Coordinates of C-alpha atoms (C1' of nucleotides) in Angstrom, one line a residue:
Chain H
M1 CA 147.7 124.5 37.3
W2 CA 150.3 127.2 37.1
S3 CA 154.1 126.8 37.3
P4 CA 155.9 128.4 40.2
T5 CA 157.1 131.1 37.8
E6 CA 153.6 131.8 36.6
Y7 CA 152.3 131.8 40.1
T8 CA 154.8 134.4 41.1
E9 CA 154.4 136.6 38.1
R10 CA 150.7 136.4 37.7
L11 CA 149.5 136.2 41.3
L12 CA 152.1 136.9 44.1
N13 CA 153.8 140.0 42.5
P14 CA 150.7 141.8 41.3
L15 CA 148.9 141.0 44.6
T16 CA 151.8 142.7 46.5
D17 CA 151.1 145.8 44.5
V18 CA 147.5 145.8 45.5
I19 CA 148.4 145.2 49.1
V20 CA 150.8 148.1 49.1
G21 CA 148.1 150.3 47.7
M22 CA 145.6 149.3 50.4
E23 CA 148.2 150.0 53.1
R24 CA 148.9 153.4 51.7
V25 CA 145.3 154.5 51.4
G26 CA 144.1 153.1 54.7
V27 CA 140.6 152.5 56.0
P28 CA 138.4 155.5 56.8
F29 CA 137.2 155.7 60.4
D30 CA 134.7 158.0 62.0
M31 CA 136.5 159.0 65.2
D32 CA 133.7 161.2 66.6
A33 CA 131.1 158.5 66.3
A34 CA 133.5 156.0 67.8
S35 CA 134.2 158.3 70.8
D36 CA 130.4 158.7 71.4
L37 CA 129.9 155.0 71.1
L38 CA 132.7 154.3 73.6
R39 CA 130.8 156.3 76.2
V40 CA 127.7 154.3 75.6
V41 CA 129.5 151.0 75.8
K42 CA 131.2 152.1 79.1
R43 CA 127.8 153.0 80.5
D44 CA 126.3 149.6 79.5
E45 CA 129.4 147.9 81.0
A46 CA 128.9 149.7 84.3
L47 CA 125.2 148.6 84.4
S48 CA 126.2 145.0 83.9
Q49 CA 128.9 145.2 86.6
E50 CA 126.3 146.7 88.9
A51 CA 123.8 143.9 88.3
L52 CA 126.5 141.3 88.9
L53 CA 127.5 143.0 92.1
D54 CA 124.0 142.3 93.5
W55 CA 124.4 138.6 92.6
T56 CA 127.8 138.3 94.2
S57 CA 126.6 139.8 97.5
A58 CA 123.4 137.8 97.4
V59 CA 125.1 134.5 97.2
D60 CA 127.9 135.5 99.6
Y61 CA 131.1 134.7 97.8
L62 CA 131.9 132.1 100.4
G63 CA 132.8 134.7 102.9
A64 CA 135.3 136.4 100.6
E65 CA 135.1 140.2 100.5
V66 CA 136.2 140.4 96.9
P67 CA 133.8 139.6 94.1
P68 CA 135.1 137.5 91.2
N69 CA 137.0 139.2 88.4
W70 CA 134.6 138.5 85.6
G71 CA 137.4 138.5 83.1
S72 CA 138.9 135.4 84.7
W73 CA 137.3 132.2 83.6
Q74 CA 138.9 130.4 86.6
Q75 CA 137.3 132.7 89.1
L76 CA 134.0 132.6 87.2
Q77 CA 134.1 128.8 87.2
Y78 CA 134.6 128.8 91.0
F79 CA 131.9 131.3 91.6
L80 CA 129.3 129.4 89.4
Y81 CA 130.0 125.9 90.7
T82 CA 130.8 126.5 94.3
P83 CA 129.0 129.5 95.9
M84 CA 126.1 129.4 93.4
G85 CA 126.0 125.6 93.4
L86 CA 124.8 125.2 89.9
N87 CA 124.4 121.6 88.7
L88 CA 127.1 120.2 86.6
P89 CA 126.8 120.7 82.8
P90 CA 126.7 117.7 80.5
A91 CA 129.9 116.0 79.4
L92 CA 130.3 118.2 76.3
Y93 CA 130.9 121.2 78.5
W94 CA 133.8 119.6 80.3
K95 CA 137.4 120.5 79.6
K96 CA 139.1 117.1 79.6
G97 CA 142.7 116.2 80.1
R98 CA 144.7 113.9 78.1
T99 CA 146.3 111.0 80.0
G100 CA 148.3 109.2 77.3
W101 CA 148.2 106.8 74.4
V102 CA 146.7 103.4 74.4
E103 CA 147.1 100.6 71.8
R104 CA 143.8 99.0 70.9
D105 CA 143.3 95.4 70.0
D106 CA 143.6 96.2 66.3
G107 CA 147.0 97.8 66.7
E108 CA 145.6 101.3 66.3
Y109 CA 146.9 103.9 68.8
I110 CA 144.4 106.2 70.2
E111 CA 144.5 109.0 72.8
E112 CA 143.1 108.2 76.2
W113 CA 141.1 111.0 77.9
T114 CA 139.9 111.5 81.4
D115 CA 136.7 113.1 82.6
E116 CA 138.7 114.9 85.3
G117 CA 139.2 118.5 84.5
E118 CA 137.8 121.9 84.7
F119 CA 134.4 123.1 83.6
K120 CA 134.1 125.3 80.5
T121 CA 132.7 128.7 81.0
D122 CA 132.3 129.8 77.4
D123 CA 129.1 131.3 76.0
V124 CA 127.6 128.0 75.1
A125 CA 128.1 126.6 78.6
L126 CA 126.6 129.8 80.2
S127 CA 123.6 129.6 77.9
W128 CA 123.1 126.0 78.8
L129 CA 123.3 126.8 82.5
G130 CA 120.9 129.6 82.1
K131 CA 118.3 127.3 80.6
R132 CA 118.8 124.6 83.2
H133 CA 118.7 127.2 86.1
P134 CA 116.1 129.8 85.2
Q135 CA 116.5 131.5 88.6
Y136 CA 120.1 132.4 87.6
A137 CA 119.4 133.2 84.0
D138 CA 119.6 136.9 84.7
C139 CA 122.9 136.6 86.4
L140 CA 124.4 134.4 83.6
G141 CA 122.9 136.7 81.0
A142 CA 124.6 139.7 82.7
I143 CA 128.0 137.8 82.5
Q144 CA 127.4 137.2 78.8
D145 CA 126.5 140.8 78.3
L146 CA 129.5 142.1 80.2
R147 CA 131.8 139.9 78.2
W148 CA 130.5 141.3 74.9
Q149 CA 130.6 144.9 76.2
Q150 CA 134.2 144.5 77.4
R151 CA 135.1 143.1 74.0
V152 CA 133.4 146.0 72.2
R153 CA 135.1 148.5 74.4
T154 CA 138.5 146.9 73.7
Y155 CA 137.8 147.1 69.9
L156 CA 136.9 150.8 70.2
E157 CA 139.9 151.7 72.3
T158 CA 142.2 149.9 70.0
W159 CA 140.8 151.6 66.9
L160 CA 140.8 155.1 68.5
G161 CA 144.4 154.6 69.5
L162 CA 145.5 153.7 66.0
A163 CA 143.6 156.2 63.9
V164 CA 145.5 159.0 62.2
R165 CA 144.3 162.1 60.4
H166 CA 145.2 163.0 56.9
A167 CA 143.7 163.7 53.5
G168 CA 142.3 160.7 51.6
P169 CA 142.4 159.7 47.9
H170 CA 139.6 162.2 47.2
G171 CA 141.3 165.0 49.0
Q172 CA 139.2 165.2 52.2
A173 CA 140.8 165.3 55.6
W174 CA 139.5 162.4 57.7
H175 CA 140.7 159.7 60.1
W176 CA 142.2 156.5 58.8
L177 CA 143.4 153.2 60.1
H178 CA 146.4 151.7 58.4
P179 CA 146.5 147.9 59.1
S180 CA 149.3 145.7 57.7
F181 CA 148.2 143.3 55.0
G182 CA 149.9 140.0 54.6
L183 CA 153.3 140.4 56.1
A184 CA 152.8 141.3 59.7
S185 CA 154.3 144.5 61.2
D186 CA 154.9 143.2 64.7
R187 CA 157.3 140.5 65.9
D188 CA 155.3 137.8 64.1
E189 CA 156.6 137.7 60.6
R190 CA 154.2 135.1 59.2
A191 CA 152.7 136.1 55.9
G192 CA 149.1 135.2 56.5
A193 CA 147.8 131.6 56.4
R194 CA 149.3 128.5 54.8
T195 CA 146.3 128.5 52.5
G196 CA 147.5 131.8 51.0
R197 CA 145.0 133.9 52.8
F198 CA 146.7 137.0 54.1
A199 CA 146.4 138.5 57.5
V200 CA 145.2 142.0 58.3
K201 CA 146.7 143.2 61.5
N202 CA 147.0 146.3 63.7
P203 CA 144.1 146.5 63.8
A204 CA 142.7 143.2 62.8
L205 CA 140.0 144.5 60.5
Q206 CA 139.1 141.1 59.2
Q207 CA 137.4 140.4 62.6
V208 CA 135.2 143.4 63.1
P209 CA 132.0 142.1 64.7
V210 CA 129.0 141.8 62.5
R211 CA 127.0 138.7 63.7
G212 CA 124.6 139.9 66.4
D213 CA 126.3 143.2 66.8
N214 CA 123.9 145.6 68.6
Y215 CA 126.3 148.6 68.5
G216 CA 126.7 148.9 64.7
L217 CA 130.4 148.8 64.8
R218 CA 130.8 148.5 61.0
R219 CA 129.1 151.8 60.6
L220 CA 132.1 153.4 62.2
F221 CA 134.1 152.5 59.1
R222 CA 132.7 155.5 57.3
A223 CA 133.7 157.0 54.0
P224 CA 134.7 160.7 54.3
P225 CA 132.3 163.4 53.1
G226 CA 132.4 163.2 49.3
S227 CA 133.2 159.5 49.2
E228 CA 131.1 156.3 49.1
W229 CA 131.9 152.8 50.5
V230 CA 131.6 150.0 47.9
V231 CA 131.5 146.4 49.1
L232 CA 131.4 143.2 47.0
D233 CA 131.1 139.6 48.2
Y234 CA 131.6 136.4 46.3
S235 CA 128.6 134.1 46.8
Q236 CA 129.4 130.8 48.5
L237 CA 132.9 130.9 46.9
E238 CA 134.1 127.7 48.6
V239 CA 131.2 125.7 47.3
V240 CA 131.8 127.0 43.8
I241 CA 135.4 125.9 44.1
L242 CA 134.3 122.5 45.3
A243 CA 131.9 122.2 42.4
H244 CA 134.7 123.0 40.0
I245 CA 137.0 120.4 41.7
C246 CA 134.4 117.7 41.5
N247 CA 133.7 118.4 37.9
K248 CA 137.4 118.1 37.0
L249 CA 137.9 115.0 39.1
F250 CA 134.7 113.0 38.4
G251 CA 133.2 114.7 35.4
T252 CA 130.0 115.3 37.4
D253 CA 128.1 118.5 37.4
D254 CA 125.4 118.3 40.1
L255 CA 127.0 120.9 42.3
V256 CA 128.0 123.0 39.2
K257 CA 124.3 123.1 38.2
R258 CA 123.3 124.3 41.6
C259 CA 125.7 127.2 41.4
R260 CA 124.3 128.5 38.1
P261 CA 122.5 131.9 38.1
G262 CA 118.8 131.7 38.3
Q263 CA 118.9 128.5 40.4
P264 CA 117.0 128.4 43.6
D265 CA 118.9 129.3 46.7
M266 CA 121.2 126.4 47.4
H267 CA 120.8 126.1 51.1
S268 CA 117.0 126.5 51.0
L269 CA 116.8 123.8 48.3
T270 CA 119.0 121.5 50.4
A271 CA 117.0 122.2 53.5
K272 CA 113.7 121.5 51.8
Y273 CA 115.2 118.2 50.5
V274 CA 116.9 117.1 53.7
F275 CA 114.0 117.9 56.0
G276 CA 111.2 117.3 53.6
D277 CA 111.9 114.6 51.0
I278 CA 114.7 112.7 52.8
L279 CA 113.8 113.0 56.4
G280 CA 110.1 113.2 55.7
D281 CA 107.3 111.1 57.1
A282 CA 108.5 107.9 58.7
R283 CA 112.2 108.7 59.3
L284 CA 111.4 112.2 60.3
K285 CA 108.9 111.0 62.9
A286 CA 111.1 108.2 64.2
M287 CA 113.9 110.5 65.1
D288 CA 111.8 113.5 66.2
V289 CA 113.8 115.6 63.8
G290 CA 111.0 117.9 63.2
D291 CA 112.1 119.8 66.3
I292 CA 115.6 120.3 65.2
K293 CA 116.7 123.9 65.4
K294 CA 120.1 125.4 65.9
Q295 CA 119.2 127.7 68.7
A296 CA 116.6 130.1 67.1
S297 CA 117.8 129.7 63.6
T298 CA 116.0 128.2 60.6
E299 CA 116.4 124.9 58.9
R300 CA 118.2 126.7 56.1
D301 CA 120.8 127.9 58.5
L302 CA 121.2 124.4 60.0
V303 CA 121.6 122.8 56.6
K304 CA 124.1 125.5 55.7
A305 CA 126.1 124.9 58.8
V306 CA 126.1 121.2 58.2
R307 CA 127.2 121.7 54.6
Y308 CA 130.2 123.9 55.6
G309 CA 131.1 121.7 58.5
L310 CA 131.0 118.6 56.3
N311 CA 133.2 120.3 53.7
Y312 CA 135.9 120.8 56.4
G313 CA 135.5 117.2 57.7
K314 CA 133.2 117.7 60.7
G315 CA 131.6 114.5 61.8
A316 CA 128.5 113.2 63.6
R317 CA 130.3 113.5 66.9
G318 CA 130.9 117.2 66.4
F319 CA 127.5 118.0 64.9
G320 CA 125.9 116.0 67.7
D321 CA 127.4 118.4 70.2
T322 CA 126.8 121.7 68.3
L323 CA 123.3 121.3 66.9
F324 CA 120.4 121.7 69.3
D325 CA 116.8 120.7 69.3
T326 CA 114.0 123.1 70.3
K327 CA 114.4 122.1 73.9
G328 CA 118.0 123.3 73.9
E329 CA 119.4 119.8 74.2
A330 CA 122.3 118.7 72.0
L331 CA 121.1 116.6 69.1
G332 CA 123.4 113.6 69.7
E333 CA 125.6 111.6 67.4
E334 CA 122.9 109.3 66.0
K335 CA 120.5 112.0 64.9
A336 CA 123.3 114.1 63.6
Q337 CA 124.5 111.2 61.5
T338 CA 121.0 111.0 59.9
V339 CA 121.1 114.6 58.9
I340 CA 124.6 114.2 57.5
D341 CA 123.6 111.1 55.5
A342 CA 120.6 113.0 54.1
L343 CA 122.8 115.8 52.9
L344 CA 125.4 113.4 51.4
D345 CA 122.5 111.6 49.6
F346 CA 121.5 115.0 48.2
D347 CA 125.0 115.7 47.1
P348 CA 126.8 112.4 46.4
E349 CA 129.7 114.3 44.9
I350 CA 130.8 115.3 48.4
R351 CA 130.9 111.6 49.5
Q352 CA 133.0 110.9 46.4
Y353 CA 135.3 113.9 47.1
Q354 CA 135.8 112.7 50.7
A355 CA 136.7 109.2 49.6
W356 CA 139.1 110.6 47.0
S357 CA 140.7 112.9 49.6
R358 CA 141.3 110.0 52.0
E359 CA 143.5 108.3 49.5
R360 CA 145.3 111.4 48.1
V361 CA 146.3 112.9 51.4
V362 CA 148.2 109.7 52.2
E363 CA 149.7 109.3 48.8
W364 CA 150.8 113.0 48.5
R365 CA 151.4 113.7 52.2
G366 CA 150.2 117.2 51.3
A367 CA 147.5 119.1 49.5
V368 CA 147.4 121.0 46.2
S369 CA 145.5 124.2 45.5
L370 CA 143.5 125.2 42.5
L371 CA 146.5 126.9 40.8
G372 CA 149.1 124.4 42.0
R373 CA 150.5 125.5 45.3
F374 CA 151.5 122.6 47.5
S375 CA 151.0 122.4 51.3
P376 CA 152.8 119.7 53.1
L377 CA 150.7 117.5 55.5
P378 CA 153.3 115.0 56.9
D379 CA 150.9 114.0 59.6
A380 CA 148.9 112.1 56.9
T381 CA 151.0 109.1 57.7
S382 CA 151.4 109.5 61.4
W383 CA 151.1 106.5 63.7
K384 CA 148.6 108.5 65.7
K385 CA 145.1 108.2 64.3
G386 CA 144.1 111.7 65.6
E387 CA 146.9 113.3 63.6
R388 CA 146.1 111.3 60.4
N389 CA 142.4 112.4 60.7
R390 CA 143.4 116.0 61.2
A391 CA 145.7 115.9 58.1
Y392 CA 142.7 114.6 56.2
R393 CA 140.5 117.4 57.3
Q394 CA 143.2 120.0 56.5
F395 CA 143.4 118.4 53.0
L396 CA 139.7 118.8 52.5
N397 CA 139.8 122.4 53.6
Y398 CA 143.0 123.4 51.8
A399 CA 141.5 122.9 48.3
M400 CA 138.6 125.1 49.0
Q401 CA 140.2 127.8 51.2
A402 CA 143.4 128.1 49.1
G403 CA 141.3 128.0 45.9
G404 CA 139.0 130.7 47.2
Q405 CA 142.0 132.9 48.1
E406 CA 143.5 132.4 44.6
V407 CA 140.2 133.5 43.0
T408 CA 139.9 136.5 45.3
A409 CA 143.5 137.5 44.6
L410 CA 143.0 137.3 40.8
G411 CA 139.8 139.4 41.2
M412 CA 141.7 142.0 43.2
I413 CA 144.5 142.1 40.6
A414 CA 142.0 142.4 37.7
A415 CA 140.1 145.1 39.4
A416 CA 143.0 147.3 40.5
P417 CA 143.9 149.1 37.3
L418 CA 140.2 149.6 36.4
M419 CA 139.4 151.0 39.8
A420 CA 142.5 153.2 39.7
A421 CA 141.2 154.7 36.5
I422 CA 138.0 155.8 38.2
N423 CA 139.7 156.9 41.4
A424 CA 138.1 154.2 43.5
P425 CA 141.0 152.4 45.2
Q426 CA 140.6 149.1 47.2
I427 CA 140.7 149.8 50.9
L428 CA 140.1 146.4 52.5
Q429 CA 139.8 142.6 51.8
V430 CA 138.1 140.1 54.1
H431 CA 138.8 136.7 52.4
D432 CA 135.9 136.7 50.0
E433 CA 134.9 140.3 50.2
N434 CA 136.5 143.4 48.6
C435 CA 135.9 147.0 49.7
F436 CA 136.6 150.1 47.6
L437 CA 136.3 153.8 48.2
A438 CA 134.5 155.7 45.4
E439 CA 133.9 159.3 44.8
A440 CA 130.4 160.5 45.8
G441 CA 127.9 159.5 43.2
Q442 CA 130.3 157.1 41.5
G443 CA 129.6 154.1 43.8
G444 CA 127.2 152.4 41.5
E445 CA 129.6 152.6 38.6
A446 CA 132.5 151.5 40.7
K447 CA 130.5 148.5 41.9
K448 CA 129.8 147.5 38.3
V449 CA 133.4 147.7 37.3
A450 CA 134.7 145.7 40.3
L451 CA 132.0 143.1 39.9
E452 CA 132.9 142.5 36.3
A453 CA 136.6 142.1 37.2
M454 CA 135.9 139.8 40.1
L455 CA 133.6 137.5 38.1
N456 CA 135.7 137.2 35.0
C457 CA 139.2 136.9 36.5
V458 CA 139.3 133.1 36.1
E459 CA 137.5 130.4 34.2
L460 CA 136.0 127.7 36.3
A461 CA 133.6 124.8 35.6
A462 CA 131.2 126.4 38.0
P463 CA 130.1 130.0 37.6
L464 CA 131.3 132.6 40.1
G465 CA 128.7 134.7 41.7
A466 CA 128.9 138.0 43.6
S467 CA 126.8 140.7 45.1
G468 CA 127.5 144.1 46.5
G469 CA 126.3 147.3 47.8
V470 CA 127.1 151.0 48.1
G471 CA 126.7 153.2 51.2
P472 CA 128.1 155.8 53.4
S473 CA 129.9 153.2 55.6
W474 CA 130.9 149.5 55.7
G475 CA 127.9 148.7 57.8
E476 CA 125.4 150.5 55.6
A477 CA 126.9 149.4 52.2
K478 CA 125.6 145.9 52.7
H479 CA 123.1 144.8 50.2
Chain D
dT1 C1' 158.9 140.8 85.4
dA2 C1' 158.6 139.4 80.7
dG3 C1' 157.1 135.7 78.0
dA4 C1' 154.5 131.4 77.3
dA5 C1' 150.4 128.9 77.8
dC6 C1' 145.6 128.8 77.9
dG7 C1' 140.7 129.9 77.5
dG8 C1' 137.6 132.5 75.1
dC9 C1' 135.9 134.7 70.9
dG10 C1' 135.8 138.0 66.7
dC11 C1' 135.7 137.1 61.4
dG12 C1' 135.5 134.2 56.7
Chain I
dA1 C1' 139.1 116.6 72.8
dA2 C1' 144.3 117.5 66.9
dA3 C1' 136.0 114.7 67.3
dG4 C1' 135.4 121.4 61.4
dC5 C1' 139.4 124.5 58.6
dG6 C1' 142.0 129.1 58.5
dC7 C1' 143.4 133.2 61.2
dG8 C1' 144.5 137.5 65.4
dC9 C1' 144.0 139.2 69.8
dC10 C1' 142.7 139.9 74.6
dG11 C1' 143.1 139.0 79.7
dT12 C1' 144.5 135.8 83.3
dT13 C1' 147.5 132.6 85.1
dC14 C1' 151.7 130.0 85.1
dT15 C1' 156.7 129.8 84.6
dA16 C1' 161.6 130.8 83.9

DNA sequence: TAGAACGGCGCG
DNA sequence: AAAGCGCGCCGTTCTA
């Protein structure tokens, strides 16, 4: 733990210098490719609109001349459930309204909820409806497509509107985006998150689509001719932090061992254990868990999702609603609890850490980070159970998220002078990922230098891991 | 008519 | 659903 003075001098002040450097250099952006892509997206968007127009006329929008505005969830909801007459989705897709507080027999106050309310129209709900009503699957799919296309168009228009042209660190004229890091530039003066993570705004480059992106948006963030994009990611940084914390608290090293280099992939190992050894044979059969899949993903992805959800306090109720079997039905609380128990049996340290956190959050009414920052959580002693539970979940998360941010910050600080020496400045940070711009042919060397700095910036009980890549753009630099 | 509230969704 | 945490941002609808 560091003193406030140490924290300021060794982390906050030098981090500010790195941030100022990133703001000055900017993020290279391929405007020509973006303009071309914008035309493509607009065309796709028009096709989706056209397909939907057929649907609206086919079902006769209850006599109204005007088709729904697909950007309005209220109008969409009306369209789906009244003119189209789709069956009601299960309870988990309802938006419920709070009616008040009730005192239970044991004196505990809990919130009371009503089933009356509006239907959700988010992506999960639309997918559910599409499965339940195959004859409307195309229509619902077109709505989902249109939403994505509209979103992508908005991204592109925003970036195109913000890009400026000037010479980069290696001398070439190119287009650049200059987001604000940390302290925001608009009316919101918050300096990033309470956990210490900082924000990247105008544009929000920490949210550039990557999962399921069919347009290749990250390829638009392209190094100028004569430069190369270098990216490095910490591997499961928050798990490493958790392993370190457990080692310090309980003297155990089960998680630590699993982070060591040369160990089998953590999530695959866990999946094999949870679905094979633990949920094998009798228990597996009894709960029909052999069919468990999270949409089309693998058991590894499911176990990974459960591990991260658990780390942040997600419970059987939540997992029961967000994990699905192969039939597309929600797993349910009971089966989800079985999966959770299996993972906790595999990693007893997590159970220990959760019990410890339950006590500490009440005692401290706050949480402490790896290097000693304190985050107040006064709700830990609220008379409302929901607020107490939330404070507990925030406590769980704070240790890992704040710790991860501190490690990343120290890595950036350690890398900065070394990268300056080889003319490869940092241009972006996305929580556990650092991007640099190297001179052509120097990407490999730059990657080595940055990796070394990132891995050795702090001494933890569990070893840090990272991997990286070099390429002409952000999208193509991935390993 | 500007701002707040809300749903929805992008990322780690 | 303050039943997984942390953010920013967009469009629609509500409200002062």
